[in-house]
PDB file of C-alpha atoms in Angstrom:
ATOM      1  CA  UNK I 148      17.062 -20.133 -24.051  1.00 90.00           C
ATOM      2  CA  UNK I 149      13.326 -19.510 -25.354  1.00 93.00           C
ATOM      3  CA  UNK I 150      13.001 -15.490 -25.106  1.00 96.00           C
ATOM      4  CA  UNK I 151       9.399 -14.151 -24.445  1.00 96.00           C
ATOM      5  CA  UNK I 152       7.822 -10.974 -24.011  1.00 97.00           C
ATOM      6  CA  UNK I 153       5.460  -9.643 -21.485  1.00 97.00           C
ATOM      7  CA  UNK I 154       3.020  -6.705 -21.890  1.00 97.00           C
ATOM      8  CA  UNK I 155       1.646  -5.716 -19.002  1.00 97.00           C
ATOM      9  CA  UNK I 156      -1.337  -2.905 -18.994  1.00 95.00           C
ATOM     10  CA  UNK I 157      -3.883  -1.184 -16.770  1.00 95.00           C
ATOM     11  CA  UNK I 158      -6.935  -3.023 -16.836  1.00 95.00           C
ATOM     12  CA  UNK I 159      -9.566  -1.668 -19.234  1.00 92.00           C
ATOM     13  CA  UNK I 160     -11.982   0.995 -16.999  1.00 90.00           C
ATOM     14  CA  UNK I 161      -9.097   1.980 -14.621  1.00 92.00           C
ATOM     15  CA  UNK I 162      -8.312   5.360 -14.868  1.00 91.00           C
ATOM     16  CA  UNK I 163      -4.552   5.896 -16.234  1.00 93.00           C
ATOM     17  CA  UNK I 164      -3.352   9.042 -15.467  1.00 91.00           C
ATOM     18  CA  UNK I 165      -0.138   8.974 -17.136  1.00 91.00           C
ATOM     19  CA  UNK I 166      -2.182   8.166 -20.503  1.00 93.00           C
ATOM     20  CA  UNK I 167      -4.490  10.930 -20.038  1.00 92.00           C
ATOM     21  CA  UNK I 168      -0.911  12.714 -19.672  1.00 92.00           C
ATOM     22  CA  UNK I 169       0.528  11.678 -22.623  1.00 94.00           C
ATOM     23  CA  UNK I 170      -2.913  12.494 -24.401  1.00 94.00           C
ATOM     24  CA  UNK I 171      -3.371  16.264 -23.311  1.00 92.00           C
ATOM     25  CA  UNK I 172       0.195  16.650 -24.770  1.00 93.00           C
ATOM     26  CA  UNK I 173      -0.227  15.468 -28.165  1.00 94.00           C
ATOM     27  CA  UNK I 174      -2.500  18.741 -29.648  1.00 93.00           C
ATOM     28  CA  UNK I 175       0.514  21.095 -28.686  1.00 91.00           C
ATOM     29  CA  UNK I 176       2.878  19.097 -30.235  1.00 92.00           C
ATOM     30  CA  UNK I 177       0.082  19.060 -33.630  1.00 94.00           C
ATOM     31  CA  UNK I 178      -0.475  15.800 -33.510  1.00 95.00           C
ATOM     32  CA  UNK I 179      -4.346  16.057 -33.732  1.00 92.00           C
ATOM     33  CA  UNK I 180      -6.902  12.644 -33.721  1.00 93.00           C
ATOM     34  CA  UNK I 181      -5.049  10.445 -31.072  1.00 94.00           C
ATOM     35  CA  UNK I 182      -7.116   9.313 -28.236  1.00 93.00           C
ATOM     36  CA  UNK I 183      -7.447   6.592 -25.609  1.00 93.00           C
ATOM     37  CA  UNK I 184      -3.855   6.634 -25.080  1.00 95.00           C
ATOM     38  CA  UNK I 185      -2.913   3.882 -22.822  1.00 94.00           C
ATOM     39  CA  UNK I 186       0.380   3.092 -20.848  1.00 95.00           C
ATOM     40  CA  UNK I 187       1.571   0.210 -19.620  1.00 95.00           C
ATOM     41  CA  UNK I 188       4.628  -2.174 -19.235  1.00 95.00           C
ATOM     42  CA  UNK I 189       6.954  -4.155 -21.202  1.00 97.00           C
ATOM     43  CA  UNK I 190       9.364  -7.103 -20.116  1.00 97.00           C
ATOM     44  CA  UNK I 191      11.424  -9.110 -22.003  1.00 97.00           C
ATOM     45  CA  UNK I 192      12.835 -12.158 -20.574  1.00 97.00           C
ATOM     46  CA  UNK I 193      14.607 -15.735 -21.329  1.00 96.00           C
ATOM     47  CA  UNK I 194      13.480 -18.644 -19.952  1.00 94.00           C
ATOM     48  CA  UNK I 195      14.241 -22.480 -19.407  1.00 94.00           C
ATOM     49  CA  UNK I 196      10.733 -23.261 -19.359  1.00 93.00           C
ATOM     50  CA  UNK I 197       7.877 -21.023 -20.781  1.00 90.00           C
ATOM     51  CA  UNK I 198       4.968 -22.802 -18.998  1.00 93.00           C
ATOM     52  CA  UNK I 199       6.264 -21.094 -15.602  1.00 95.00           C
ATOM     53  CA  UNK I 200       5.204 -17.645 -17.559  1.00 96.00           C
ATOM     54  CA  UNK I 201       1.882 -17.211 -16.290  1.00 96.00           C
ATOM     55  CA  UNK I 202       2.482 -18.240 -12.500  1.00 96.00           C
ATOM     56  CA  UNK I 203       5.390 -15.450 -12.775  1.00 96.00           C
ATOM     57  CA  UNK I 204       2.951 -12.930 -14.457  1.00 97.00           C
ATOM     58  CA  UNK I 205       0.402 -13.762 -11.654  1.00 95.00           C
ATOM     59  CA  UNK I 206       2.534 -13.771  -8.495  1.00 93.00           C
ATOM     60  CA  UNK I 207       5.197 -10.558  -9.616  1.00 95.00           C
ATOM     61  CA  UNK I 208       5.271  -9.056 -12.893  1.00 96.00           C
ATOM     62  CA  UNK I 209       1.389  -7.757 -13.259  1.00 97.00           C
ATOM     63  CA  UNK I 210      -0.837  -7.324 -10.161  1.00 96.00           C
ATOM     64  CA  UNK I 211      -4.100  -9.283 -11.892  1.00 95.00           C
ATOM     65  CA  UNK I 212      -6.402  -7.189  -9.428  1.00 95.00           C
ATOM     66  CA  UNK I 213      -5.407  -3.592 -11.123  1.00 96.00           C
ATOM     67  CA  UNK I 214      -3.464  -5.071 -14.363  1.00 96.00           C
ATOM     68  CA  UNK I 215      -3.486  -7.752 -17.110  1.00 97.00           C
ATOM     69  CA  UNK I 216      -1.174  -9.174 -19.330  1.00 97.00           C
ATOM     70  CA  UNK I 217       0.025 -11.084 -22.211  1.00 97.00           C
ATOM     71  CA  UNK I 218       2.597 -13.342 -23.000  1.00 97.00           C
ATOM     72  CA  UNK I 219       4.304 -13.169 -26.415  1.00 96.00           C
ATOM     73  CA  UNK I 220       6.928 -15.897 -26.795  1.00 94.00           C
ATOM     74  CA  UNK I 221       9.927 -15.230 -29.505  1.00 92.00           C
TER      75      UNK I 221
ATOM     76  CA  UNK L 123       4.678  -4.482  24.088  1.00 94.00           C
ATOM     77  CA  UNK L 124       7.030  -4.839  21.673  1.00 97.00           C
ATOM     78  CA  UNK L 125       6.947  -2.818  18.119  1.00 98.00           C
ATOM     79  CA  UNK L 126       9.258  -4.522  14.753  1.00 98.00           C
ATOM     80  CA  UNK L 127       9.459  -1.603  12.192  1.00 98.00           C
ATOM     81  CA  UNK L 128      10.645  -3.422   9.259  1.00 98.00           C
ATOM     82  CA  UNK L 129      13.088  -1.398   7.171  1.00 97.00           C
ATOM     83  CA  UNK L 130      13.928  -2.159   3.704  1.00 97.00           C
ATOM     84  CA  UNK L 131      16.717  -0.945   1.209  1.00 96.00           C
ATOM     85  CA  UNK L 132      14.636   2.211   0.295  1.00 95.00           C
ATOM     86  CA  UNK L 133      12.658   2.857   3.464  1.00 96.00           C
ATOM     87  CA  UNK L 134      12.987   6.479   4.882  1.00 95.00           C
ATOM     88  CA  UNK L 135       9.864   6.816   7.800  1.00 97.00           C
ATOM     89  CA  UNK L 136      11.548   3.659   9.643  1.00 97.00           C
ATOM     90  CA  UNK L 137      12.894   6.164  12.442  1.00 98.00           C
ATOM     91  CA  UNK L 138       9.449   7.870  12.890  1.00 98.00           C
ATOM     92  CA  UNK L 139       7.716   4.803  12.775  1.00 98.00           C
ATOM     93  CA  UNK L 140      10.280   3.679  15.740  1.00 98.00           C
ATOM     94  CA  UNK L 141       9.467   7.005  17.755  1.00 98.00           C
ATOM     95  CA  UNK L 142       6.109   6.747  17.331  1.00 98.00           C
ATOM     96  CA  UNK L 143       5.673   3.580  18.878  1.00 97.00           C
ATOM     97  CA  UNK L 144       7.697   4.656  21.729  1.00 98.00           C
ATOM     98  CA  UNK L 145       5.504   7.940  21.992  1.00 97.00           C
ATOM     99  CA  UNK L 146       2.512   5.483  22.861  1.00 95.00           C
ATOM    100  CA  UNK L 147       4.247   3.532  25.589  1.00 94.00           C
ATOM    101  CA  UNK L 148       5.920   0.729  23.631  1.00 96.00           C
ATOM    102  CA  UNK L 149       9.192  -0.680  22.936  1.00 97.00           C
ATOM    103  CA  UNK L 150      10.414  -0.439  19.562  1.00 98.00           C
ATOM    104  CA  UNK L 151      13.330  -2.012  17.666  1.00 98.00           C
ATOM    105  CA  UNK L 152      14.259  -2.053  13.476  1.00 98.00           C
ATOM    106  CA  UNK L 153      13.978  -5.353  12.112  1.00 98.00           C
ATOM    107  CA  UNK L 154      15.769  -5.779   8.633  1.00 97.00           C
ATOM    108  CA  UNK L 155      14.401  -6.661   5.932  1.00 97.00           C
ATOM    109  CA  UNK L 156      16.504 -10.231   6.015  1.00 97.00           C
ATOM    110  CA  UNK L 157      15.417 -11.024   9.447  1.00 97.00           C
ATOM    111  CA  UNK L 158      13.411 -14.198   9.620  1.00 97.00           C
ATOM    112  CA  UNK L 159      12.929 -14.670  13.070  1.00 96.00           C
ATOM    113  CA  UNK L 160      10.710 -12.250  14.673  1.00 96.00           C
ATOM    114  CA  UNK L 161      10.360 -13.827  18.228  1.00 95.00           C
ATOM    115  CA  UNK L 162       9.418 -11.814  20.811  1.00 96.00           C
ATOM    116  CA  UNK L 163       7.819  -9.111  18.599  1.00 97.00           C
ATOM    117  CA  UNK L 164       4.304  -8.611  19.187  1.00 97.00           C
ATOM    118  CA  UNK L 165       3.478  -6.189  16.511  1.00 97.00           C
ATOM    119  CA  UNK L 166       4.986  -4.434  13.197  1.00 98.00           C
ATOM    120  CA  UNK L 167       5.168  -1.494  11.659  1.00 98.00           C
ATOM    121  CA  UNK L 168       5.750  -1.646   7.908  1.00 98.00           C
ATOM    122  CA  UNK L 169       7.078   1.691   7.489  1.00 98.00           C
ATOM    123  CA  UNK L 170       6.654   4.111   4.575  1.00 97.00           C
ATOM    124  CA  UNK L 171       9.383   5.230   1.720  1.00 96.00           C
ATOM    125  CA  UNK L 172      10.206   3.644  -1.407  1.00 95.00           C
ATOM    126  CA  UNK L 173      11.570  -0.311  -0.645  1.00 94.00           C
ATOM    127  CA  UNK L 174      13.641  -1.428  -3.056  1.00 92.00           C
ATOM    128  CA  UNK L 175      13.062   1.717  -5.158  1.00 91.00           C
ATOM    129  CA  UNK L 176       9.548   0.321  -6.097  1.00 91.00           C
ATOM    130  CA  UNK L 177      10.531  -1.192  -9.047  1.00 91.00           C
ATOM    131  CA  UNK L 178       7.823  -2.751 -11.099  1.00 92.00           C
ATOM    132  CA  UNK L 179       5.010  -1.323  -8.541  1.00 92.00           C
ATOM    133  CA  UNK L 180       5.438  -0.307  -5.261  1.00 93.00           C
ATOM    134  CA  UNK L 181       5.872  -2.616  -2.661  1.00 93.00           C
ATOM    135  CA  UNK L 182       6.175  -5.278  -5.225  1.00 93.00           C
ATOM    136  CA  UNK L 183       9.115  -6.885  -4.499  1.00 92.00           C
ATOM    137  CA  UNK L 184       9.359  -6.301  -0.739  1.00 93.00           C
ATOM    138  CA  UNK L 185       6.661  -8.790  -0.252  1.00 90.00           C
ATOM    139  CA  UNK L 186       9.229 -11.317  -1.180  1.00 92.00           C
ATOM    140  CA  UNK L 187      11.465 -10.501   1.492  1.00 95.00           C
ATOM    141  CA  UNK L 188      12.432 -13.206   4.729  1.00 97.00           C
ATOM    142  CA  UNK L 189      10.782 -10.555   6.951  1.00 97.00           C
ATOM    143  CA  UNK L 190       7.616 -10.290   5.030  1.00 97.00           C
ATOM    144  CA  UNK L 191       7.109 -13.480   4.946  1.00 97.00           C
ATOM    145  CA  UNK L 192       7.405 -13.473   9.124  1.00 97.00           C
ATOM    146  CA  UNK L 193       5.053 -10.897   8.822  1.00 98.00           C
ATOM    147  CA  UNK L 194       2.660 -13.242   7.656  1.00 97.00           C
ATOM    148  CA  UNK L 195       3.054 -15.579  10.041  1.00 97.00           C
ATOM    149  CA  UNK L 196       2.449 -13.086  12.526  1.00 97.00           C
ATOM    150  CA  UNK L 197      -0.306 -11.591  10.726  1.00 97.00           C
ATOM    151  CA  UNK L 198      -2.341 -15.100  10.625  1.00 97.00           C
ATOM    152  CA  UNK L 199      -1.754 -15.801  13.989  1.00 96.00           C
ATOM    153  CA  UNK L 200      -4.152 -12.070  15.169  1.00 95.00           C
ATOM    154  CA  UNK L 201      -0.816  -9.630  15.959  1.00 96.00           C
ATOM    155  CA  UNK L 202      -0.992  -6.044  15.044  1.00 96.00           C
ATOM    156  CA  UNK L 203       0.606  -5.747  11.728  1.00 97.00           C
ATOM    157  CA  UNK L 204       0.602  -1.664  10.571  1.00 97.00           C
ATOM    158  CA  UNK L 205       1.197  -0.248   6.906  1.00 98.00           C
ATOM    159  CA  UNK L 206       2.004   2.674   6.330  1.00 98.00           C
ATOM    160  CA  UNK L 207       1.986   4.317   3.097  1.00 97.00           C
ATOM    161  CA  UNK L 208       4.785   2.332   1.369  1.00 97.00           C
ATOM    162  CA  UNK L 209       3.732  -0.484   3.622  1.00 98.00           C
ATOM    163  CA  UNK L 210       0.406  -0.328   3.256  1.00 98.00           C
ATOM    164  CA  UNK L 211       1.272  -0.954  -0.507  1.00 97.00           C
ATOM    165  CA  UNK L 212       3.669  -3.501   0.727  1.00 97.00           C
ATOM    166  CA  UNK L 213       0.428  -5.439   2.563  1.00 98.00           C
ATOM    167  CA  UNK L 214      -1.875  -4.846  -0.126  1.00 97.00           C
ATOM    168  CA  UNK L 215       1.011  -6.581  -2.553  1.00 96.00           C
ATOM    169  CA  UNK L 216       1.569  -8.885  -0.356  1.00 96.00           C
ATOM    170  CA  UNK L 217      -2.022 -10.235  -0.025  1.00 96.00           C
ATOM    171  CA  UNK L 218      -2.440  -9.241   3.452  1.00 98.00           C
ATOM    172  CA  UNK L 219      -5.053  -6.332   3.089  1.00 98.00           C
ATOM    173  CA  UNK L 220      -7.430  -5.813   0.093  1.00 98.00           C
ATOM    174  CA  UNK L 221      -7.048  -3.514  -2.996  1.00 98.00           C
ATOM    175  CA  UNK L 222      -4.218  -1.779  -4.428  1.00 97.00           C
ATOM    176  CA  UNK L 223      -2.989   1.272  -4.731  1.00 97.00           C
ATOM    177  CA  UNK L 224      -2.524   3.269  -8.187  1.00 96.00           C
ATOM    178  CA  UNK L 225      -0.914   6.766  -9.496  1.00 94.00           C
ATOM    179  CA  UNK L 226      -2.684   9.512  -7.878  1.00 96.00           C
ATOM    180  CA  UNK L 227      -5.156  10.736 -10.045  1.00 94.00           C
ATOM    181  CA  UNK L 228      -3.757  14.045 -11.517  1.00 90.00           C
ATOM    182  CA  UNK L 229       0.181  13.111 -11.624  1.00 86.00           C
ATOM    183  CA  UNK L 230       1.333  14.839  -9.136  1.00 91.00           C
ATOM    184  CA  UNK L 231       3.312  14.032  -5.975  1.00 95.00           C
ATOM    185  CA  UNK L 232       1.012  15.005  -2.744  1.00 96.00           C
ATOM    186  CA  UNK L 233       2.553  16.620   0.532  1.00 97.00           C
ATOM    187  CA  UNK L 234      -0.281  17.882   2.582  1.00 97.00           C
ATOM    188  CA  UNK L 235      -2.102  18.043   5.820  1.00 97.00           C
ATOM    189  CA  UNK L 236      -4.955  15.564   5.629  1.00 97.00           C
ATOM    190  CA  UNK L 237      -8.399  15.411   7.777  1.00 97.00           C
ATOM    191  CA  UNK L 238      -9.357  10.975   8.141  1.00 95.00           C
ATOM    192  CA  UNK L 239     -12.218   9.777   9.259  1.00 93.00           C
ATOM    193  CA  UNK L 240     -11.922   7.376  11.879  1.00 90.00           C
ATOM    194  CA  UNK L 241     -14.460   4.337  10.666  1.00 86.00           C
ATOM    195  CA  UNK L 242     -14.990   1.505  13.566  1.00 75.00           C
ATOM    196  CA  UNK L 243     -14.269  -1.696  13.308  1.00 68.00           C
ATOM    197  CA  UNK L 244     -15.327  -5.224  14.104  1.00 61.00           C
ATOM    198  CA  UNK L 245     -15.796  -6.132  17.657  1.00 54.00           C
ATOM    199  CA  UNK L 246     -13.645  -8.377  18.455  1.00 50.00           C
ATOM    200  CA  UNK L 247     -13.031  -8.941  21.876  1.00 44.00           C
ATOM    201  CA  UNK L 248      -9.359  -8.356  21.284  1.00 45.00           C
ATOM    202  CA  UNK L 249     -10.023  -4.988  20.212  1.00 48.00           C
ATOM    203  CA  UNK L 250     -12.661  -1.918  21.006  1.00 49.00           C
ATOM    204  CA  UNK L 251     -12.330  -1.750  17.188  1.00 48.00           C
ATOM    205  CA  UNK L 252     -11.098   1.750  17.131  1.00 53.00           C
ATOM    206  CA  UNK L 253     -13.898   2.996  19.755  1.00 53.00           C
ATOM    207  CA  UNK L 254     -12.402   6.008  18.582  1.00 51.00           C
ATOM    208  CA  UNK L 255     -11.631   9.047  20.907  1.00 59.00           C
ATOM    209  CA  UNK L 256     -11.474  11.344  18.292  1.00 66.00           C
ATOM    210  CA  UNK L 257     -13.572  10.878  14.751  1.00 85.00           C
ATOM    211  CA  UNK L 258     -11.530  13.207  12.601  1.00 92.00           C
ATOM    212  CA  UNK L 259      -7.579  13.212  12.344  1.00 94.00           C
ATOM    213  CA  UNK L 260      -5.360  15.891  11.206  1.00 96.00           C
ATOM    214  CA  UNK L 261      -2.345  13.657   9.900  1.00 97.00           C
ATOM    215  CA  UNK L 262       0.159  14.262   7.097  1.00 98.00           C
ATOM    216  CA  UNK L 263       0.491  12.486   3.855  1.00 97.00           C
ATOM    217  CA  UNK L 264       3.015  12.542   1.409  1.00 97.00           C
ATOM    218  CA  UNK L 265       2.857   9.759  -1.688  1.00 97.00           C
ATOM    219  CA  UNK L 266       2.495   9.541  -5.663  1.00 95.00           C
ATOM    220  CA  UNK L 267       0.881   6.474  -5.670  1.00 95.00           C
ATOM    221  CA  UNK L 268      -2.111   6.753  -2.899  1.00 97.00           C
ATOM    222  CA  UNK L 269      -4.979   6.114  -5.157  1.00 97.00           C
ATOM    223  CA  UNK L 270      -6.878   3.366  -3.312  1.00 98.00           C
ATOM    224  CA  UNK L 271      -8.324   0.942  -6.028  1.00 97.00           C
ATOM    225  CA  UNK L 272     -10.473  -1.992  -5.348  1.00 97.00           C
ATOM    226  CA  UNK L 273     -13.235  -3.623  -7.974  1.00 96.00           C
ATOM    227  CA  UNK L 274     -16.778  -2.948  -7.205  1.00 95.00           C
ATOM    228  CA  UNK L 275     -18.266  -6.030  -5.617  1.00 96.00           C
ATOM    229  CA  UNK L 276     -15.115  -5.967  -3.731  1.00 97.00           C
ATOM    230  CA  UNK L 277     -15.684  -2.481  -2.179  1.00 97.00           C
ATOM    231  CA  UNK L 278     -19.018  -3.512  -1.341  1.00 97.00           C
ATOM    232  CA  UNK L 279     -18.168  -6.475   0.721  1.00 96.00           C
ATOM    233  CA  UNK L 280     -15.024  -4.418   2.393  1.00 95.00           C
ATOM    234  CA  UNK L 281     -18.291  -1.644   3.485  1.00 93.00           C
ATOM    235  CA  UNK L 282     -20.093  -4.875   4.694  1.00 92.00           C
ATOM    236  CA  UNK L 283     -17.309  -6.579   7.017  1.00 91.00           C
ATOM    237  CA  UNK L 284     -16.437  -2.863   8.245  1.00 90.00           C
ATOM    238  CA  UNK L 285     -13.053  -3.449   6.164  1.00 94.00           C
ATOM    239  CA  UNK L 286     -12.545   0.648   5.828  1.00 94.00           C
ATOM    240  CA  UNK L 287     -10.467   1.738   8.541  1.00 93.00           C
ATOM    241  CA  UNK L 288     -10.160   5.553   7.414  1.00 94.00           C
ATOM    242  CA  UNK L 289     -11.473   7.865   5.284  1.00 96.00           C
ATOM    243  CA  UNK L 290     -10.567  11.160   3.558  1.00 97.00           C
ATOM    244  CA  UNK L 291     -12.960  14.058   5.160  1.00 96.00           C
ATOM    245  CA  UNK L 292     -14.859  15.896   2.257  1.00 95.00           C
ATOM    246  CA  UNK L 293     -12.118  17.950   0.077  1.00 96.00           C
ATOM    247  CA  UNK L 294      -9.265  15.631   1.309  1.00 97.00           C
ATOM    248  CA  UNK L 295      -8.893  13.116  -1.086  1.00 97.00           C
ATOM    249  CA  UNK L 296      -6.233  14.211  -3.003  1.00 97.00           C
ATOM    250  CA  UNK L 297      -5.383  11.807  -5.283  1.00 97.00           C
ATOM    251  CA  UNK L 298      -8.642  10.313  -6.410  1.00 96.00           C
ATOM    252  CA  UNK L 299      -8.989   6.906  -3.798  1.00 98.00           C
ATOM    253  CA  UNK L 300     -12.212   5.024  -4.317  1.00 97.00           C
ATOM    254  CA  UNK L 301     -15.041   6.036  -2.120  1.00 97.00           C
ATOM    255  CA  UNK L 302     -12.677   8.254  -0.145  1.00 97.00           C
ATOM    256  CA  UNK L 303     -10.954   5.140   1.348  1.00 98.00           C
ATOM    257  CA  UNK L 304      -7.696   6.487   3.062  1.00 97.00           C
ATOM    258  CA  UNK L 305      -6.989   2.842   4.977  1.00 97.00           C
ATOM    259  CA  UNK L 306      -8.594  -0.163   4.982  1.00 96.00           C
ATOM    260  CA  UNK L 307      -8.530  -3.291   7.558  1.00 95.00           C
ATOM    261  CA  UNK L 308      -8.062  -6.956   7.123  1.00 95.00           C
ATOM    262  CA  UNK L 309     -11.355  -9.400   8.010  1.00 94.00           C
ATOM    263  CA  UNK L 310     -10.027 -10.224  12.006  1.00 93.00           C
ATOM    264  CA  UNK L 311      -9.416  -6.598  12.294  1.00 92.00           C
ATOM    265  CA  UNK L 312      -5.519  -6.875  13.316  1.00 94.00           C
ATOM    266  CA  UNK L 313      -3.693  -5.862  10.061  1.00 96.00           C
ATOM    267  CA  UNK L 314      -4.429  -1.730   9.108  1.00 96.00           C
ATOM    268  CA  UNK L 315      -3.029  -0.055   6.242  1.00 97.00           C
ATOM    269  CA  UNK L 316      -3.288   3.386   5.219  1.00 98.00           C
ATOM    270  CA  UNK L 317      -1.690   6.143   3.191  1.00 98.00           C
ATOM    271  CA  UNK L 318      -1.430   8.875   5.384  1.00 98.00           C
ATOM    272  CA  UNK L 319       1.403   9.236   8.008  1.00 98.00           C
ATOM    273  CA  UNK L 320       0.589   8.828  11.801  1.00 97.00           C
ATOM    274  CA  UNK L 321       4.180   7.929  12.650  1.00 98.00           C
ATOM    275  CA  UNK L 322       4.325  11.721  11.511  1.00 98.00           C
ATOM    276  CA  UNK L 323       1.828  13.388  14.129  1.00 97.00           C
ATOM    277  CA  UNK L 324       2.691  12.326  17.491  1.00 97.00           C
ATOM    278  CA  UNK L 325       4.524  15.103  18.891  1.00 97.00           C
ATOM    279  CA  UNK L 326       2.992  18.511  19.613  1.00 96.00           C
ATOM    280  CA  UNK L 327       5.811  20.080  17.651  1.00 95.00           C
ATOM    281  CA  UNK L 328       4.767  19.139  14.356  1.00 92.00           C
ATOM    282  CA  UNK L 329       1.464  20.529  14.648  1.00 93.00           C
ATOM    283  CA  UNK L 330      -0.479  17.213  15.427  1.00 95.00           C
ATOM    284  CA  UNK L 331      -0.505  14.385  17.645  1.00 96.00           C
ATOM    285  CA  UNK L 332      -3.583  12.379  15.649  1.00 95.00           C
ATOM    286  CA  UNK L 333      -1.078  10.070  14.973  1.00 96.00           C
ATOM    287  CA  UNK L 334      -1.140   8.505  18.588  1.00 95.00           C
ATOM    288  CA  UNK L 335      -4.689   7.271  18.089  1.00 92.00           C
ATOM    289  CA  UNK L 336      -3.520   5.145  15.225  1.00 94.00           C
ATOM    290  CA  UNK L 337      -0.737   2.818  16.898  1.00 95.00           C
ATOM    291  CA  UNK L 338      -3.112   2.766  20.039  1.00 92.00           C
ATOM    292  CA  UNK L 339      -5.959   1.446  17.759  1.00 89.00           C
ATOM    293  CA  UNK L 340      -4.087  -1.756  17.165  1.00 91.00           C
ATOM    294  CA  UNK L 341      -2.277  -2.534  20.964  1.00 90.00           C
ATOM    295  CA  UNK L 342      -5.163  -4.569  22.168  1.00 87.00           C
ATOM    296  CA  UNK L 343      -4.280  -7.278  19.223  1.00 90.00           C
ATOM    297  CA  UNK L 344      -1.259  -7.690  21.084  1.00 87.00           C
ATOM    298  CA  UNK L 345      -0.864 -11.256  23.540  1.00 73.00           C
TER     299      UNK L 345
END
């Protein structure tokens, strides 16, 4: 079966907290130069028929109003 | 009238939700999540906690459920429909109210006493709108993911139809909402969905009965 992958990430201008997290922590751990840290979502999945992809991404994997994605087949 | 609190593997204010709406003079019965047939409910509370363990995003999958989609139905035909917290991420999922709701803005889980703004709504006929007898609630809220999000033009034409139901009173907005929006309204004025937890505040013994004001706000949507 046809495997894909699905990325899935806040859309750009909405705050992320948890990459602002990850982002304060990198100085004390000396990694130094790292910013806009982003994070979002990843799914990997099989299926019979590809084309069905986007409907899926629209109606349950991303909310489009808040997040967007991008299909990667394998 | 008659009060369905859903409940959903993962809800946990379901028993609340069911006192509440006996506190205000209704009758009140669970309705599980695989119920399709909601006849001879006239309202429904979609109660807070975590249904099926919001995986992906909160309230994600429960839309899917046979009750939700009742819910709908029930919706579109003008009965009170209620979301609270979990469920008002449930209705906002499920296309019902407008928005979403994100990680609060600093991380952290919020558990504190919150002051809401009571915002009038439409006219309806059906409803005073909330012809509120009190402007400012006291009610509790307790989420991680309460950040009220909606796109600009959107926000603007929610202000316009008098979509916001509540909001947070100045230094209450915990986690970051948009414009202070605690709860917002659909366009007919009969589905409400908001973070903060009336079901909590309707007996004197927990401090506040705000609550009341909330489930009373949406009986006159009732046939």
């Amino acid at each position: 079966m046809p495997k894909a992958r699905v990325l899935i990430r806040p859309k750009e201008g909405i705050l992320d907290p948890q990459g602002k997290a990850v982002e304060r922590a990198l100085p004390a751990l000396g990694f130094e130069g790292i910013e806009h840290v982003r994070v979002g979502r990843m799914v990997e999945l099989e299926a019979d028929d590809p084309e069905q992809l986007g409907e899926l991404c629209e109606k349950l994997l991303a909310n489009p109003l808040i997040e967007d994605y991008e299909i990667q087949p394998l | 009238m008659i009060w369905g609190v859903l409940q959903f593997p993962g809800s946990c204010d379901e028993r609340d939700a069911l006192n509440a709406c006996r506190v205000v003079g209704g009758e009140a019965r669970l309705v599980w999540h695989e119920e399709r047939d909601l006849a001879g409910i006239d309202g429904v509370v979609v109660p807070g906690g975590f249904s099926y363990g919001d995986y992906l995003r909160a309230g994600a999958i429960a839309r899917f459920s046979p009750a939700m989609e009742a819910v709908a139905e029930l919706a579109a035909a003008g009965a009170p429909v209620l979301g609270i917290c979990n469920g008002f991420q449930v209705l906002c999922e499920a296309g019902l109210l407008p928005g979403a709701l994100l990680r609060n803005q600093d991380l952290r889980f919020i558990c504190t006493q919150a002051d809401l703004l009571v915002v009038d709504g439409p006219k309806t006929g059906l409803s005073d709108g909330f012809s509120a007898h009190q402007q400012v609630l006291s009610i509790p809220m307790k989420h991680g993911e309460g950040r009220y999000y909606a796109p600009g033009e959107m926000l603007d034409q929610l202000e316009a139809n008098g979509q916001v139901a509540y909001r947070y009173a100045d230094g209450h907005n915990a986690n970051g909402s948009v414009r202070d929006i605690a709860g917002v309204r659909n366009e007919a004025g009969n589905v409400v969905g908001l973070m903060p937890h009336p079901e909590h505040a309707v007996d004197p013994l927990t401090g506040s009965i705000d609550g009341r004001q909330v489930f009373e706000a949406l009986e006159g949507f009732a046939r």
